Coordinates of C-alpha atoms in Angstrom, one line a residue:
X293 CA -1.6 -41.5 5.6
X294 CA 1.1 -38.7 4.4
X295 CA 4.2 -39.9 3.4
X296 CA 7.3 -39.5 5.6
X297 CA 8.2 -36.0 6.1
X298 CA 5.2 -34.5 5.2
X299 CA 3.1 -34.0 8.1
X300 CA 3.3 -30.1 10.0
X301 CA 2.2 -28.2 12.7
X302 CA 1.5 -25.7 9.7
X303 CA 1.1 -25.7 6.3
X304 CA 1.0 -22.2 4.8
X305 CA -0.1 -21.8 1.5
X306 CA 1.2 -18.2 -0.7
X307 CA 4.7 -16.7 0.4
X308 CA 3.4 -13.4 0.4
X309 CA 3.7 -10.8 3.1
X310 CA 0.9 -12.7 5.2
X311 CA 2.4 -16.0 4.5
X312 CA 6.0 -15.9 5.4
X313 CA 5.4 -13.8 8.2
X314 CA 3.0 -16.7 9.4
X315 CA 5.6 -19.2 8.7
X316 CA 8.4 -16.8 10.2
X317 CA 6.6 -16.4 14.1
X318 CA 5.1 -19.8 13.9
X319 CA 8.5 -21.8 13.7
X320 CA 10.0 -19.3 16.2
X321 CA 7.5 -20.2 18.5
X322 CA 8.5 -24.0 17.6
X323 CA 6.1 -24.8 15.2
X324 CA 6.9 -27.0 11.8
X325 CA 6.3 -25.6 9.2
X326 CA 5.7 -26.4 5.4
X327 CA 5.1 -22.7 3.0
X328 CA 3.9 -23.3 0.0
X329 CA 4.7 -21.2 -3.2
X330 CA 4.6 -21.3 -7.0
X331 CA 7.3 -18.4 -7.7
X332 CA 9.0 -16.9 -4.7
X333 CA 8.9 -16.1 -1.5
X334 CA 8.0 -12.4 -0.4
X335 CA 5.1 -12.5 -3.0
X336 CA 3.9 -9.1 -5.0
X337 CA 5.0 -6.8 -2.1
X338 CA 8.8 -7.7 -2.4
X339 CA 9.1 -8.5 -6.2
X340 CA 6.2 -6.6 -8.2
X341 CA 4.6 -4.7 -5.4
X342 CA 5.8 -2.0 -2.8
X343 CA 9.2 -2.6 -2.7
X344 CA 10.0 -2.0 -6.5
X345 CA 7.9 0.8 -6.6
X346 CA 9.5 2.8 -3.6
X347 CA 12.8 2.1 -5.5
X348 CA 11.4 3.6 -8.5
X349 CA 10.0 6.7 -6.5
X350 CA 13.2 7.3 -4.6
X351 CA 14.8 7.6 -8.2
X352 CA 12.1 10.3 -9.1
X353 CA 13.1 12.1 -6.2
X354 CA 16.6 11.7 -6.9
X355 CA 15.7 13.4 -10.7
X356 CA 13.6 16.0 -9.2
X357 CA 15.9 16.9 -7.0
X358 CA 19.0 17.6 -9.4
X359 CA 16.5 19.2 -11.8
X360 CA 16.1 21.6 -9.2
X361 CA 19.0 22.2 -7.2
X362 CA 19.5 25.4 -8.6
X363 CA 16.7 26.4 -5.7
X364 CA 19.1 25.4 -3.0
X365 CA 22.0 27.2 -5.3
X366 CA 23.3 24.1 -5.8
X367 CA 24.0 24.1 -9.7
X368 CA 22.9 21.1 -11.5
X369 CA 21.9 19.4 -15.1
X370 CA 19.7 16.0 -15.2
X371 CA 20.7 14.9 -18.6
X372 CA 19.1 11.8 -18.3
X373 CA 16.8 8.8 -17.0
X374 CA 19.1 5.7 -17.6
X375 CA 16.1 3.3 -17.5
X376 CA 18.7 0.6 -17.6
X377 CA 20.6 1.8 -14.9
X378 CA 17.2 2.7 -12.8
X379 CA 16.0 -0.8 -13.1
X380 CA 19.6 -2.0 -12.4
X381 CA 19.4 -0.2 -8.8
X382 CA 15.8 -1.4 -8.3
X383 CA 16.7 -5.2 -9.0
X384 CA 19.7 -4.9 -6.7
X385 CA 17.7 -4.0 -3.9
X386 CA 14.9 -6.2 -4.3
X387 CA 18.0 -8.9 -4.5
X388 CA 19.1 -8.5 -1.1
X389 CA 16.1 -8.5 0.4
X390 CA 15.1 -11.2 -1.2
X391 CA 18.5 -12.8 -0.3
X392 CA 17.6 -11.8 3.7
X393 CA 14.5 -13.8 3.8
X394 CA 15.8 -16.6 2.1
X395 CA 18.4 -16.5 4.9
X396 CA 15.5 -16.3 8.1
X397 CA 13.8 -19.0 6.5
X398 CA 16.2 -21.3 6.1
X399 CA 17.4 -20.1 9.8
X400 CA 14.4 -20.8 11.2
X401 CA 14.0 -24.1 9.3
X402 CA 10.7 -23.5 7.3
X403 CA 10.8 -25.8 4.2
X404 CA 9.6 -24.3 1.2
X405 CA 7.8 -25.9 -1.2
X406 CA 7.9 -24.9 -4.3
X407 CA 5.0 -25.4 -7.3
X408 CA 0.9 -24.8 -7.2
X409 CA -0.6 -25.9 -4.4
X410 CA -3.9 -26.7 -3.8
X411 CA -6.7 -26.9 -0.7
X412 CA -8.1 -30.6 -0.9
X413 CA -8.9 -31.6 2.6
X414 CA -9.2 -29.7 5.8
X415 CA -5.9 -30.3 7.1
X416 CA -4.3 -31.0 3.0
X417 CA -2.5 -29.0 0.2
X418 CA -1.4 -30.9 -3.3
X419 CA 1.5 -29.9 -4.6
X420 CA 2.4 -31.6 -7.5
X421 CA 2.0 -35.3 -6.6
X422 CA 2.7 -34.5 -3.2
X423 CA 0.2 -34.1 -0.4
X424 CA 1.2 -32.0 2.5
X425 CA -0.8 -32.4 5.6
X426 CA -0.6 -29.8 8.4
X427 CA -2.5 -29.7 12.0
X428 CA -3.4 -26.3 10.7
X429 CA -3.8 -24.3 7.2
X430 CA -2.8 -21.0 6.9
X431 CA -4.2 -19.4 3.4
X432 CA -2.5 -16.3 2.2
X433 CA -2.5 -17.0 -1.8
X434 CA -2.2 -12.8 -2.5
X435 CA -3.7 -10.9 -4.9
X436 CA -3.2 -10.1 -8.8
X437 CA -3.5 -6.6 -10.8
X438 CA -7.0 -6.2 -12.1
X439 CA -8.9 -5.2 -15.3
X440 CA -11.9 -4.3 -16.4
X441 CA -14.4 -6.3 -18.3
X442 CA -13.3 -6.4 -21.8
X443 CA -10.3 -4.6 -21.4
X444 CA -7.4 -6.8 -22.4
X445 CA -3.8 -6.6 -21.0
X446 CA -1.3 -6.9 -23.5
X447 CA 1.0 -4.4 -26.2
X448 CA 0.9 -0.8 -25.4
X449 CA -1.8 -1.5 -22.5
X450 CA -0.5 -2.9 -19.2
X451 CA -0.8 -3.6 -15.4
X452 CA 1.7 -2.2 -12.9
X453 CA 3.4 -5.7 -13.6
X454 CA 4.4 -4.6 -16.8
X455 CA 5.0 -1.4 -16.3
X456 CA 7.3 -2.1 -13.2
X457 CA 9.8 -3.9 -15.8
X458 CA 9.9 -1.0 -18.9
X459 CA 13.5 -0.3 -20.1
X460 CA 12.1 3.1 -21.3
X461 CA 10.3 6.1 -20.2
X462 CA 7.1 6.6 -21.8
X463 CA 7.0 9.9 -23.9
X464 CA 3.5 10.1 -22.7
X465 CA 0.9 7.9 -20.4
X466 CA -2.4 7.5 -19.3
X467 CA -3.4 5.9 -16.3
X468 CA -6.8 4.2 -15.7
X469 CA -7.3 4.7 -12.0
X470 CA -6.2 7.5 -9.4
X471 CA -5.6 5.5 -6.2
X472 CA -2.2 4.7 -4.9
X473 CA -1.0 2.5 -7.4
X474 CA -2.0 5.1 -10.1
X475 CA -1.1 8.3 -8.5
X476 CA 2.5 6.2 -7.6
X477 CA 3.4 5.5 -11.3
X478 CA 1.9 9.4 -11.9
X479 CA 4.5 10.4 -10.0
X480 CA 7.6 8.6 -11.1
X481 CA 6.7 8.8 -14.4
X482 CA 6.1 12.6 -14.2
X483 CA 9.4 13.0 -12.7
X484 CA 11.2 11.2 -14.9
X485 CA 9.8 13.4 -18.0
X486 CA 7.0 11.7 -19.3
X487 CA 3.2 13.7 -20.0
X488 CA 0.7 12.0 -18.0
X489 CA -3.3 12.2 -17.9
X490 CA -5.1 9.9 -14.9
X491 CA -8.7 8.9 -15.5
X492 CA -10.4 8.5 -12.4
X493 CA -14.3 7.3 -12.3
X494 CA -14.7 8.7 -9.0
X495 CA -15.4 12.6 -7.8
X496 CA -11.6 12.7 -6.7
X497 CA -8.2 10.9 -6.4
X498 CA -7.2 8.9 -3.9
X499 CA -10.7 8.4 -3.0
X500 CA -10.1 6.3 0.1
X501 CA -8.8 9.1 2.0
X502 CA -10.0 12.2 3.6
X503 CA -11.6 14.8 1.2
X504 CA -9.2 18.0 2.4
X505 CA -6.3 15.3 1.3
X506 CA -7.5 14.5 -1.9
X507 CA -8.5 18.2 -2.5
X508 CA -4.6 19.1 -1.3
X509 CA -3.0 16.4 -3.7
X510 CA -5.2 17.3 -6.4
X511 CA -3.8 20.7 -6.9
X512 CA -0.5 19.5 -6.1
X513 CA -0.7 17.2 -8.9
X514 CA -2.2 20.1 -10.7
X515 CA 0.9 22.4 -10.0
X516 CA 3.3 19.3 -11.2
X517 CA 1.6 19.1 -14.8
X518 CA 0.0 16.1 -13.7
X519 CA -3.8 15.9 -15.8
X520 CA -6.4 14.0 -14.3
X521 CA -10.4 13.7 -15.4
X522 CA -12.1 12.8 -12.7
X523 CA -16.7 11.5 -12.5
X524 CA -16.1 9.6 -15.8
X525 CA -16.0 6.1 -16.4
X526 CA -13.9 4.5 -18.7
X527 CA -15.1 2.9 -22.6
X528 CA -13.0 2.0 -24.5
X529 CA -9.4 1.8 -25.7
X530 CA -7.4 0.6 -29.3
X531 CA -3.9 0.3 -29.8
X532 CA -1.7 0.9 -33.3
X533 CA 1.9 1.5 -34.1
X534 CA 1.0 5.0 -32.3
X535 CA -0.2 4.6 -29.2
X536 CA -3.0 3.8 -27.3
X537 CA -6.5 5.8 -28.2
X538 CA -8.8 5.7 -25.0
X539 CA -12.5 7.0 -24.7
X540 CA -14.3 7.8 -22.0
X541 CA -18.4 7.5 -21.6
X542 CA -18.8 11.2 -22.1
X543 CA -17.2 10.7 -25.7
X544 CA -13.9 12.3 -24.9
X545 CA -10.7 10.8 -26.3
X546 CA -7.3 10.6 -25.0
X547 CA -3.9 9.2 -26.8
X548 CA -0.8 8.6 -25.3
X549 CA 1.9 5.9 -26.0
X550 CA 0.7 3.4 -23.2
X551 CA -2.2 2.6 -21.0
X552 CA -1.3 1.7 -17.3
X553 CA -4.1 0.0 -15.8
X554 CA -4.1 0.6 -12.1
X555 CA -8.2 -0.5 -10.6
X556 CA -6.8 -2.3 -7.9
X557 CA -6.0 -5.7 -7.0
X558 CA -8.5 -8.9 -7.0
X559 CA -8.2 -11.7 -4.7
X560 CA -6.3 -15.0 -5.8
X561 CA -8.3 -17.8 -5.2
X562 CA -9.6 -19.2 -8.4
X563 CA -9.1 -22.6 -9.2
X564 CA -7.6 -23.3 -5.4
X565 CA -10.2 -25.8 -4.2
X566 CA -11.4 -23.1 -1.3
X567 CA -15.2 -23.4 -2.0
X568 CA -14.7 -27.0 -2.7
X569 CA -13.5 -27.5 1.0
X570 CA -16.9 -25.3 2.3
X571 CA -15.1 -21.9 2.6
X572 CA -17.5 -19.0 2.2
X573 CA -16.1 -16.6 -0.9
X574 CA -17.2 -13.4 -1.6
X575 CA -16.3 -11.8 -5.1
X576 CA -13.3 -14.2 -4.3
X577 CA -12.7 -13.0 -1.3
X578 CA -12.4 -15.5 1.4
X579 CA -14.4 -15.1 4.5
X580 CA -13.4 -14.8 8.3
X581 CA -13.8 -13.8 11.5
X582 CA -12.6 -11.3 13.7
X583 CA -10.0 -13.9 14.3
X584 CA -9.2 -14.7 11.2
X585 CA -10.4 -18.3 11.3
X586 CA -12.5 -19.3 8.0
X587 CA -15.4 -21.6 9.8
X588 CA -13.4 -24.2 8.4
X589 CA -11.6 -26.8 10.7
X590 CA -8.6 -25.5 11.6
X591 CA -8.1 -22.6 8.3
X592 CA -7.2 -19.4 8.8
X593 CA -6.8 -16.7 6.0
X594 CA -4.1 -13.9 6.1
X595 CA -3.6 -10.7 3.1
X596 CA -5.3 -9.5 0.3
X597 CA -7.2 -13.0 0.3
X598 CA -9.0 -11.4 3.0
X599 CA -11.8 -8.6 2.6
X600 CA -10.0 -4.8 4.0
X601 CA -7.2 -2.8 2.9
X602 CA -4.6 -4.6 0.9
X603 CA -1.3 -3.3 1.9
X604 CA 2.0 -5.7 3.0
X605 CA 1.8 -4.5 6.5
X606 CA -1.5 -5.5 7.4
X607 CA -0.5 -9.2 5.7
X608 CA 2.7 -9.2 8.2
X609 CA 0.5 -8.3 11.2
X610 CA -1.9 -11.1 10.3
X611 CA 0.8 -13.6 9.3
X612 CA 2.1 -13.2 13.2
X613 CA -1.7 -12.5 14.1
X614 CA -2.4 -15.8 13.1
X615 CA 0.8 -17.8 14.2
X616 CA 0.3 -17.3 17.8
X617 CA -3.5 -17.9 18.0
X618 CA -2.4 -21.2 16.8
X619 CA 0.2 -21.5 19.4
X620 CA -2.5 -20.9 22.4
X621 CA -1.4 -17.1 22.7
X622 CA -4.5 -15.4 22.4
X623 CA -3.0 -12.0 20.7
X624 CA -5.3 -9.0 20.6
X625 CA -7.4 -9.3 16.9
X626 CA -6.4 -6.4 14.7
X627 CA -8.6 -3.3 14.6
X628 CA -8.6 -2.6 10.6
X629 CA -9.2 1.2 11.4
X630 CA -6.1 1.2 13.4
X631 CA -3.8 0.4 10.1
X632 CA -2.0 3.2 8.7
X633 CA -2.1 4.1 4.6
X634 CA 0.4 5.9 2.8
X635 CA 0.8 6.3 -0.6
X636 CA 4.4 7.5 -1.6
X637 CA 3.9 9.8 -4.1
X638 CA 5.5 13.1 -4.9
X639 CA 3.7 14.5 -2.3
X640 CA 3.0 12.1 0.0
X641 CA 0.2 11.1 2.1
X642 CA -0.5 9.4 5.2
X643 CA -3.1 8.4 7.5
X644 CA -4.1 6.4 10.1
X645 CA -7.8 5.9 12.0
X646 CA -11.4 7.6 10.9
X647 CA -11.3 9.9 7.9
X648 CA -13.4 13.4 9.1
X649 CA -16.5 11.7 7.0
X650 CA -16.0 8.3 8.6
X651 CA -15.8 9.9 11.5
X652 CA -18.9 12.1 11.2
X653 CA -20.7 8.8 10.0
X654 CA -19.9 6.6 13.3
X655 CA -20.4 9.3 16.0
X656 CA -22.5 11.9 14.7
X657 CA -21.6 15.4 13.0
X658 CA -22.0 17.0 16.5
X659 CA -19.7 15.2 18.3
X660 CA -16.5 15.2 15.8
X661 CA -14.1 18.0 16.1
X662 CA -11.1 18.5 13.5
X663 CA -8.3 20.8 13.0
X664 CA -5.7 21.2 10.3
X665 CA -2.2 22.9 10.8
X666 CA -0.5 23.6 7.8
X667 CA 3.1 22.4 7.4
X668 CA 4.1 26.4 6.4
X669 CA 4.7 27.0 10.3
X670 CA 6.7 23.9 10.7
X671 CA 11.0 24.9 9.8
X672 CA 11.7 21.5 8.5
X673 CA 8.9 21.8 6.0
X674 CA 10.4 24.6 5.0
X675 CA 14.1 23.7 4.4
X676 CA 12.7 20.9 2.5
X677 CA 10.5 23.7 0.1
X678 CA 7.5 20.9 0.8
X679 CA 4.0 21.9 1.1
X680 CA 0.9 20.2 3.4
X681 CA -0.7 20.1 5.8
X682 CA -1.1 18.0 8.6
X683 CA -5.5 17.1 9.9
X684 CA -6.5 15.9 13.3
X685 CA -10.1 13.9 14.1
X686 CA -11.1 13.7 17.0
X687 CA -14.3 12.9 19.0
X688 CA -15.7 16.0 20.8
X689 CA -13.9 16.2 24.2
X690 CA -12.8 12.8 24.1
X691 CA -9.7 10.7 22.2
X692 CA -8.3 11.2 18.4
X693 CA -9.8 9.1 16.0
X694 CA -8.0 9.8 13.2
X695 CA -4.6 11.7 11.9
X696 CA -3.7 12.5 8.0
X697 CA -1.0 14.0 6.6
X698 CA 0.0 15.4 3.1
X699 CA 3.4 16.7 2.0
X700 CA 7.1 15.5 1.2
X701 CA 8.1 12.6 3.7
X702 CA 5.4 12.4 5.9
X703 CA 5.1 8.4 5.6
X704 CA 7.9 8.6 8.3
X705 CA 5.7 10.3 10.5
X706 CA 2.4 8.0 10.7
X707 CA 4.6 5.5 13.0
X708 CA 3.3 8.6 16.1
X709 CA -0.1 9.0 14.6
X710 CA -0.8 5.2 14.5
X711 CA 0.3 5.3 18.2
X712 CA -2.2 7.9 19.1
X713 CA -5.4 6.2 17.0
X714 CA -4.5 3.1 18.5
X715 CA -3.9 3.9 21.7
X716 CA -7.1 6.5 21.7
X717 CA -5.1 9.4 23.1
X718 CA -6.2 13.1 24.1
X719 CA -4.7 15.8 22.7
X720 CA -3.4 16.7 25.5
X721 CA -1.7 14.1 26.1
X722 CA 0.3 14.2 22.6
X723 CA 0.9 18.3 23.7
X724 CA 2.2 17.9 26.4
X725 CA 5.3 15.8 24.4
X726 CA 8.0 17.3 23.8
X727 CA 9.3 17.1 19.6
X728 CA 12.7 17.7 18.3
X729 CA 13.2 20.7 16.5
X730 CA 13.6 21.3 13.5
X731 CA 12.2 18.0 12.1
X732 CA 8.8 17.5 10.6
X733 CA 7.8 15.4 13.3
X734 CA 7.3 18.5 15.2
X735 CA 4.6 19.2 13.0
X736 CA 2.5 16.7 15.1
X737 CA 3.2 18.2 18.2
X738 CA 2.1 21.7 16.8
X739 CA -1.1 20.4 15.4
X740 CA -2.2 18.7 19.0
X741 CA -0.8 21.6 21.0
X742 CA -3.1 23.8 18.8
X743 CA -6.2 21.4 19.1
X744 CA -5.5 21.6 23.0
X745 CA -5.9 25.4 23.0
X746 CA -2.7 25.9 22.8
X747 CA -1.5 26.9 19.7
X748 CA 2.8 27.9 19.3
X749 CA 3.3 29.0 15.7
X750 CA -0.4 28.4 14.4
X751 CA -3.6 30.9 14.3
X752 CA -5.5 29.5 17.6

């Protein structure tokens, strides 16, 4: 028998993205709720994750942008990176975000409980020597920053945990791994002055996304004096009072004065009594349906605990997924295609749906049609000296499967393309909208008047 006050509707275990967003829709649709969580709520996202690294990016831009204002004839001198003063801005607006949710939660009256919690019963969670007991578990423990076999974390050679809290710039850097988390901390660091080299196993960077992109961002990269070896696995790396040393399999070496180690993000759920309770793991991954139920009595799973793309949005639209299948509401389950990607480097890229591969791979070569319209016609692109392009997918004579984007700022615009993958438009559909002009966003509306026939400043 629990002991008085600790018996809820919900117990939600992690205040991550996927967690608190449960927590958040469950209690307003009158739920109680218990959330679980060892350090604080809003997980990696808000404190060592997305939101931290956006604030250092905006920075970057800030640099870059009074290194060259001369461009604009605007006459400016970046003595500078304050480090101190970068991580001061950074912290203050993690703080108030963090101060926000602290706000709904309590508003909503979600009591947090804070320490390690662990699944011991299909409707239990210890914490400490108290057992929470909840109608229903939600599981959304998060994810922590990988390594690689033998390759220790420590000194001169850190995760993006580390390197997130650095009260210095880096003379020089090298960065194991060329996804988003890499090609992020590329970027800044790049900006702020330092000499950076990516390695990169695979054929390209940002290997998850559509070849043309990577082929784009690659020689944007290139133009930036950003270096990058790409096919070659990692060996080997020491560290001295000079820097790091790191070899590669092919016998090259590389020295620097730190080693970021950015090869993605493993599932954390060691040691939390999951397989114990009979749920199904894969390389720690935990297992669900298409509803996001475990098999389990009445677990669900939400977040980078979950096999798929591990990014905070796709934890909030499970944490609210999940709340109201609980509460009898029967949402729609979440297409996983349908998510859209951005990685906010300097450029950026987004996308949303079927890559022109993925596409090719699911409906056959002959049936996938793709067009590219380079951001050079668009007037927006041009005031803002950014280059790009933007690439339609769509199924031969039938809806658009996927859209991707490269250039400055063009994170904003996947909020249309996710509309039009998700909501399998024509192109004729999106051309016969009408876009404001000038704005980038008008770069969408020429691509899909083109891939209508109908091209307006674009080669037909």
């Amino acid at each position: 028998m629990a002991d008085t006050g600790t018996a809820f509707d919900i117990v939600v275990l992690g205040g991550g993205s996927g967690g608190y967003a449960a927590a958040l829709r469950a209690a307003e649709l009158g739920k109680t709720v218990a959330l679980v969580e060892a350090d604080k709520v809003g997980g990696t996202c808000l404190h060592r994750g997305c939101i931290p690294t956006k604030a250092l990016l905006h920075a970057a831009e800030v640099a870059d942008t009074a290194r060259e204002g001369e461009a604009f004839g605007v006459h400016t001198h970046l003595e500078r990176i304050d480090m101190n003063g970068v991580n001061k801005y950074k912290d203050g607006v993690i703080g108030r975000l963090y101060k926000g949710l602290q706000g709904l939660i309590k508003a909503r009256k979600i009591e947090v409980v804070e320490g390690w919690g662990k699944l011991t019963g299909p409707n239990t969670v210890q914490v400490g020597d108290r057992t929470l007991t909840g109608e229903h578990i939600v599981l959304g423990t998060g994810s922590y920053a990988r390594s690689l076999p033998g390759l220790e974390i420590g000194g001169r050679v850190m995760t993006s945990d580390q390197a997130l809290t650095l009260d210095f710039v880096p003379k020089s850097a090298i960065i194991l791994g060329g996804g988003v988390i890499g090609s992020e901390f590329a970027s800044v660091w790049k900006s702020f002055g330092a000499d950076v080299t990516i390695i990169e196993a695979l054929p390209h960077l940002v290997p998850n996304e559509d070849e043309a992109l990577s082929k784009a961002f690659e020689r944007a990269f290139r133009k930036r004096g950003i270096n990058f070896n790409l096919g070659v696995r990692f060996s080997g790396v020491t560290q001295d009072d000079n820097g790091v040393h790191v070899t590669l399999e092919d016998g090259k070496t590389f020295d620097a004065d730190l080693l970021l180690v950015a090869v993605g993000r493993g599932p954390s759920t060691s040691g939390l009594g999951y397989e114990e309770q009979g749920l199904t793991l894969d390389r720690g991954f935990v297992i669900t349906d298409e509803r996001l139920h475990t098999g389990v009595g009445n677990i669900y799973a939400v977040g980078d605990i979950v096999p798929g793309l591990q990014l905070a949005h796709r934890g909030f639209a499970q944490g609210i997924f999940v709340a109201e299948e609980i509460a009898g509401l029967n949402p729609p389950a979440i297409v996983e295609s349908g998510i859209p990607r951005v990685t906010y480097s300097e450029p950026e890229i987004a996308s949303v749906g079927l890559t022109e591969a993925g596409a090719v791979a699911t409906h056959g070569a002959e049936n996938v049609e793709t067009l590219e319209y380079n951001l050079g016609g668009n007037g927006k692109s041009q005031i803002l000296a950014t280059q790009g392009f933007v690439k339609l997918v769509r199924q031969k004579d039938g809806p658009v499967v996927g859209v991707h984007m490269i250039g400055a700022r063009v994170g904003e615009l996947i909020g249309e393309g996710q509309l039009i993958v998700n909501w399998e438009a024509y192109p004729e559909d999106v051309a016969a909208l009408v876009h404001a002009h000038p704005t980038q966003n008008e770069a969408l509306g020429e691509a899909f008047l083109a891939l209508a026939g109908k091209p307006l400043h674009a080669h037909n």
